[in-house]
PDB file of C-alpha atoms in Angstrom:
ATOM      1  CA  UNK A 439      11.431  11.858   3.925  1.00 98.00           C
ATOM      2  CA  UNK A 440      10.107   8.812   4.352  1.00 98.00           C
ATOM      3  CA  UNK A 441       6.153   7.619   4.948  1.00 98.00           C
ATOM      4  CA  UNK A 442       4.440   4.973   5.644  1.00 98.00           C
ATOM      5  CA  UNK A 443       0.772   4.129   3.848  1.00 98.00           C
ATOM      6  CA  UNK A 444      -1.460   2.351   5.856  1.00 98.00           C
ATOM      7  CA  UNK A 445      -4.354   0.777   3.976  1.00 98.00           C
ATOM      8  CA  UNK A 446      -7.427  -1.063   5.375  1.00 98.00           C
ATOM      9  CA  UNK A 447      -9.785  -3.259   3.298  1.00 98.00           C
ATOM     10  CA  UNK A 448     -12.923  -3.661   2.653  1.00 97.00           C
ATOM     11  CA  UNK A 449     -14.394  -6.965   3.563  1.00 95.00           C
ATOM     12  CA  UNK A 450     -15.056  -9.656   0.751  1.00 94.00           C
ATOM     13  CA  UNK A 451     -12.859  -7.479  -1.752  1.00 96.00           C
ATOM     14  CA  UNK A 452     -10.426  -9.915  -2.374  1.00 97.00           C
ATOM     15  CA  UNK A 453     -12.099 -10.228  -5.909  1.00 97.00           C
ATOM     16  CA  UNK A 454     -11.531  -6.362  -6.548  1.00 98.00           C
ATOM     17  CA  UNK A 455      -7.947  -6.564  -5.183  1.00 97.00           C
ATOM     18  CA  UNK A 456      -7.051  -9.814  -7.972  1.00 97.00           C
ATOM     19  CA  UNK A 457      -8.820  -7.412 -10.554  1.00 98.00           C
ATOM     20  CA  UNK A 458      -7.153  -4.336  -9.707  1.00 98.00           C
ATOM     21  CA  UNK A 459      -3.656  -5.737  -8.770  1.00 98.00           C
ATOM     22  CA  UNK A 460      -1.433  -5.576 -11.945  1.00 98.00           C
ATOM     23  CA  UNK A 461      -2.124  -1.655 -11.913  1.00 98.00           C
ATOM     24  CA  UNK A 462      -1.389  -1.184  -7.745  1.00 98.00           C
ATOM     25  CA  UNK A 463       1.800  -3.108  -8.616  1.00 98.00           C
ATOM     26  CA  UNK A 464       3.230  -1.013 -11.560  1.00 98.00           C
ATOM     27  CA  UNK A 465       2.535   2.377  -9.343  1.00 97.00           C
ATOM     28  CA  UNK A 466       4.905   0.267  -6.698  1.00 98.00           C
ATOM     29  CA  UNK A 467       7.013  -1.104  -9.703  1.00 98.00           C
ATOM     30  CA  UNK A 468       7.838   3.103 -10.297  1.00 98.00           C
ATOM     31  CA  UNK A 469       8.392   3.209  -7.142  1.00 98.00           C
ATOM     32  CA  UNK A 470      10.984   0.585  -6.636  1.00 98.00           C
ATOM     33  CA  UNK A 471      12.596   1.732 -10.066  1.00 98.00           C
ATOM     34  CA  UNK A 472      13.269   5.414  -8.682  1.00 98.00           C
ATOM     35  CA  UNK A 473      14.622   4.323  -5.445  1.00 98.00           C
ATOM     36  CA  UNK A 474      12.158   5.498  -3.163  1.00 98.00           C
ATOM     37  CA  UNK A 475      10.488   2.119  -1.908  1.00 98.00           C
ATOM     38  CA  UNK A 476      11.685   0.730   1.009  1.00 98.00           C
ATOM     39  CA  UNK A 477       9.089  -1.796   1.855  1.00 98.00           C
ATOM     40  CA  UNK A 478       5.611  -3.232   0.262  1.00 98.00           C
ATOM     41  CA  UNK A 479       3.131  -5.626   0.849  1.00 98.00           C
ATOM     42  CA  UNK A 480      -0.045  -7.295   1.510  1.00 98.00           C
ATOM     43  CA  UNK A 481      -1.397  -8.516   5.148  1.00 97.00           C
ATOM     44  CA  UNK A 482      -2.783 -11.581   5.057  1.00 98.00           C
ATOM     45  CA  UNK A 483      -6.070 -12.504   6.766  1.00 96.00           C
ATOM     46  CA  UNK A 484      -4.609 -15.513   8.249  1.00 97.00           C
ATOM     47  CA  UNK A 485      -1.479 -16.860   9.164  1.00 97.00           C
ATOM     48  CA  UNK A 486      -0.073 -17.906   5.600  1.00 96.00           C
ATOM     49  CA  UNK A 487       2.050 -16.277   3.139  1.00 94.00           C
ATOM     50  CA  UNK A 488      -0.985 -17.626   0.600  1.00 94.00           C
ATOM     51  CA  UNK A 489      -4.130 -17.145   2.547  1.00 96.00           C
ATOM     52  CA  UNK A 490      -6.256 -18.044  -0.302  1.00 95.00           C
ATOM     53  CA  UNK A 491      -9.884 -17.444  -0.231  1.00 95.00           C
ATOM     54  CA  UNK A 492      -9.395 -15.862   3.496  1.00 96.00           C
ATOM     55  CA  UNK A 493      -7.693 -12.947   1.425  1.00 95.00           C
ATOM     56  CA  UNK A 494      -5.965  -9.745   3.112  1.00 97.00           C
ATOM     57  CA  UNK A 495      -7.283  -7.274   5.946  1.00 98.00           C
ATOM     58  CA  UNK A 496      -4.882  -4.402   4.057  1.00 98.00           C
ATOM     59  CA  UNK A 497      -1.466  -3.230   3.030  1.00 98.00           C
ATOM     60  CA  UNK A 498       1.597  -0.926   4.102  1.00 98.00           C
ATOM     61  CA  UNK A 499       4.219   1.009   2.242  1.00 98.00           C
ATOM     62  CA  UNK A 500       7.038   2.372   3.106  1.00 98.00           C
ATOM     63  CA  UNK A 501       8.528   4.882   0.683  1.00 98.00           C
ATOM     64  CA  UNK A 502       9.911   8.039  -0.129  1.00 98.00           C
ATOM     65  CA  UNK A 503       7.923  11.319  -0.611  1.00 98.00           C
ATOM     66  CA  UNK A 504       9.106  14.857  -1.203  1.00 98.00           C
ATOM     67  CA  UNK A 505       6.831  15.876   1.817  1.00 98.00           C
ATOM     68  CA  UNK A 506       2.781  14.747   3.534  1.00 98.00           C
ATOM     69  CA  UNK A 507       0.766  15.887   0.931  1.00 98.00           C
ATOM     70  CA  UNK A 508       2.740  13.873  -1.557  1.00 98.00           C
ATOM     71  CA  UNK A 509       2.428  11.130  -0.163  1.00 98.00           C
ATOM     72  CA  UNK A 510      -0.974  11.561   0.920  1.00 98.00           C
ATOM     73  CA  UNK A 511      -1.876  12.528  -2.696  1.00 98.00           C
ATOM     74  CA  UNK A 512       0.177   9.214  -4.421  1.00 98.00           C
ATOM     75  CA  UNK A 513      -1.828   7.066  -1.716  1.00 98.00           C
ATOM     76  CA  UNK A 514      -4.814   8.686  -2.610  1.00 98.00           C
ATOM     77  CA  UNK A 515      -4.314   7.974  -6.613  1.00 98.00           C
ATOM     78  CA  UNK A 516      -4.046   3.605  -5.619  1.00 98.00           C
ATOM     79  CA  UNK A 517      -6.196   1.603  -8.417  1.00 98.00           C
ATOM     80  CA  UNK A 518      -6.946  -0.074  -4.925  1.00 98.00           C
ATOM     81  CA  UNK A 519      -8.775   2.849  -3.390  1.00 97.00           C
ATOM     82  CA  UNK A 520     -10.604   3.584  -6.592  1.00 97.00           C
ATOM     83  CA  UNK A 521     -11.821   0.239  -7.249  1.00 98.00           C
ATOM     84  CA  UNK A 522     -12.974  -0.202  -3.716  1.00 98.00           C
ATOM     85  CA  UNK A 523     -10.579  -2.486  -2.447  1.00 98.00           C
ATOM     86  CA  UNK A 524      -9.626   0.238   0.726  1.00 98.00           C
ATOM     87  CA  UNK A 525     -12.075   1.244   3.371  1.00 97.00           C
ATOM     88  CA  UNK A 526      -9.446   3.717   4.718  1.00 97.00           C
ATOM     89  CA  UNK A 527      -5.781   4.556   4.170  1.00 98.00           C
ATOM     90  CA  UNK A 528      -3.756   6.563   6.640  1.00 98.00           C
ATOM     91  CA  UNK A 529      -0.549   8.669   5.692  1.00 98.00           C
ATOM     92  CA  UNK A 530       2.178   8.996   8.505  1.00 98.00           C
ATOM     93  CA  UNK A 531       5.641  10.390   8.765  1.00 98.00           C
ATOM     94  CA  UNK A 532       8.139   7.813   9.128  1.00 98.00           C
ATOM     95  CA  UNK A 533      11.461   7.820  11.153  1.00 98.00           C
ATOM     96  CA  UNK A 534      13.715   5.075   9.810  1.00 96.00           C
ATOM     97  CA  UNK A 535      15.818   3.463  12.835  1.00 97.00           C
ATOM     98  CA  UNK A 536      17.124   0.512  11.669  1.00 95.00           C
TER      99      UNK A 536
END
């Protein structure tokens, strides 16, 4: 089943998120490689694919998960979480439309 990961940041930790990033992205990368991500990415504080110093508010994913706790345990395991970059992440069931 699919899920989506909902992650907030912290403020200011856009110095923690450029630290931490090459390890969030090759958890994503195994992801990807398996099949199971459908969608990943940053939200940008402002409106800008680059918003520079601004930095990002959080992050979403959208992958595949043999059930909640999975999921819930992978999101919980993020070099972003542990390094402080996430105030709070939320798990959710997701229902694929289109």
């Amino acid at each position: 089943m699919l899920y989506v990961i909902y992650a907030e940041d912290n403020a200011d930790s856009l110095e923690k998120r450029t630290a931490v990033r090459p390890a969030h992205l090759a958890r994503l990368s195994l992801l990807h490689d398996e099949g199971r991500l459908v969608v990943a990415g940053p939200m940008p504080a402002v409106d800008s694919n680059d918003p520079g110093v601004a930095g990002f508010t959080g992050s979403t994913i959208v992958a595949e998960f043999s059930s909640l706790e999975a999921a819930q345990s992978w999101a919980n395991d993020d070099p972003y979480l542990a390094a402080g970059v996430y105030k709070h992440v939320a798990v959710s069931p997701f229902k694929r439309v289109f």
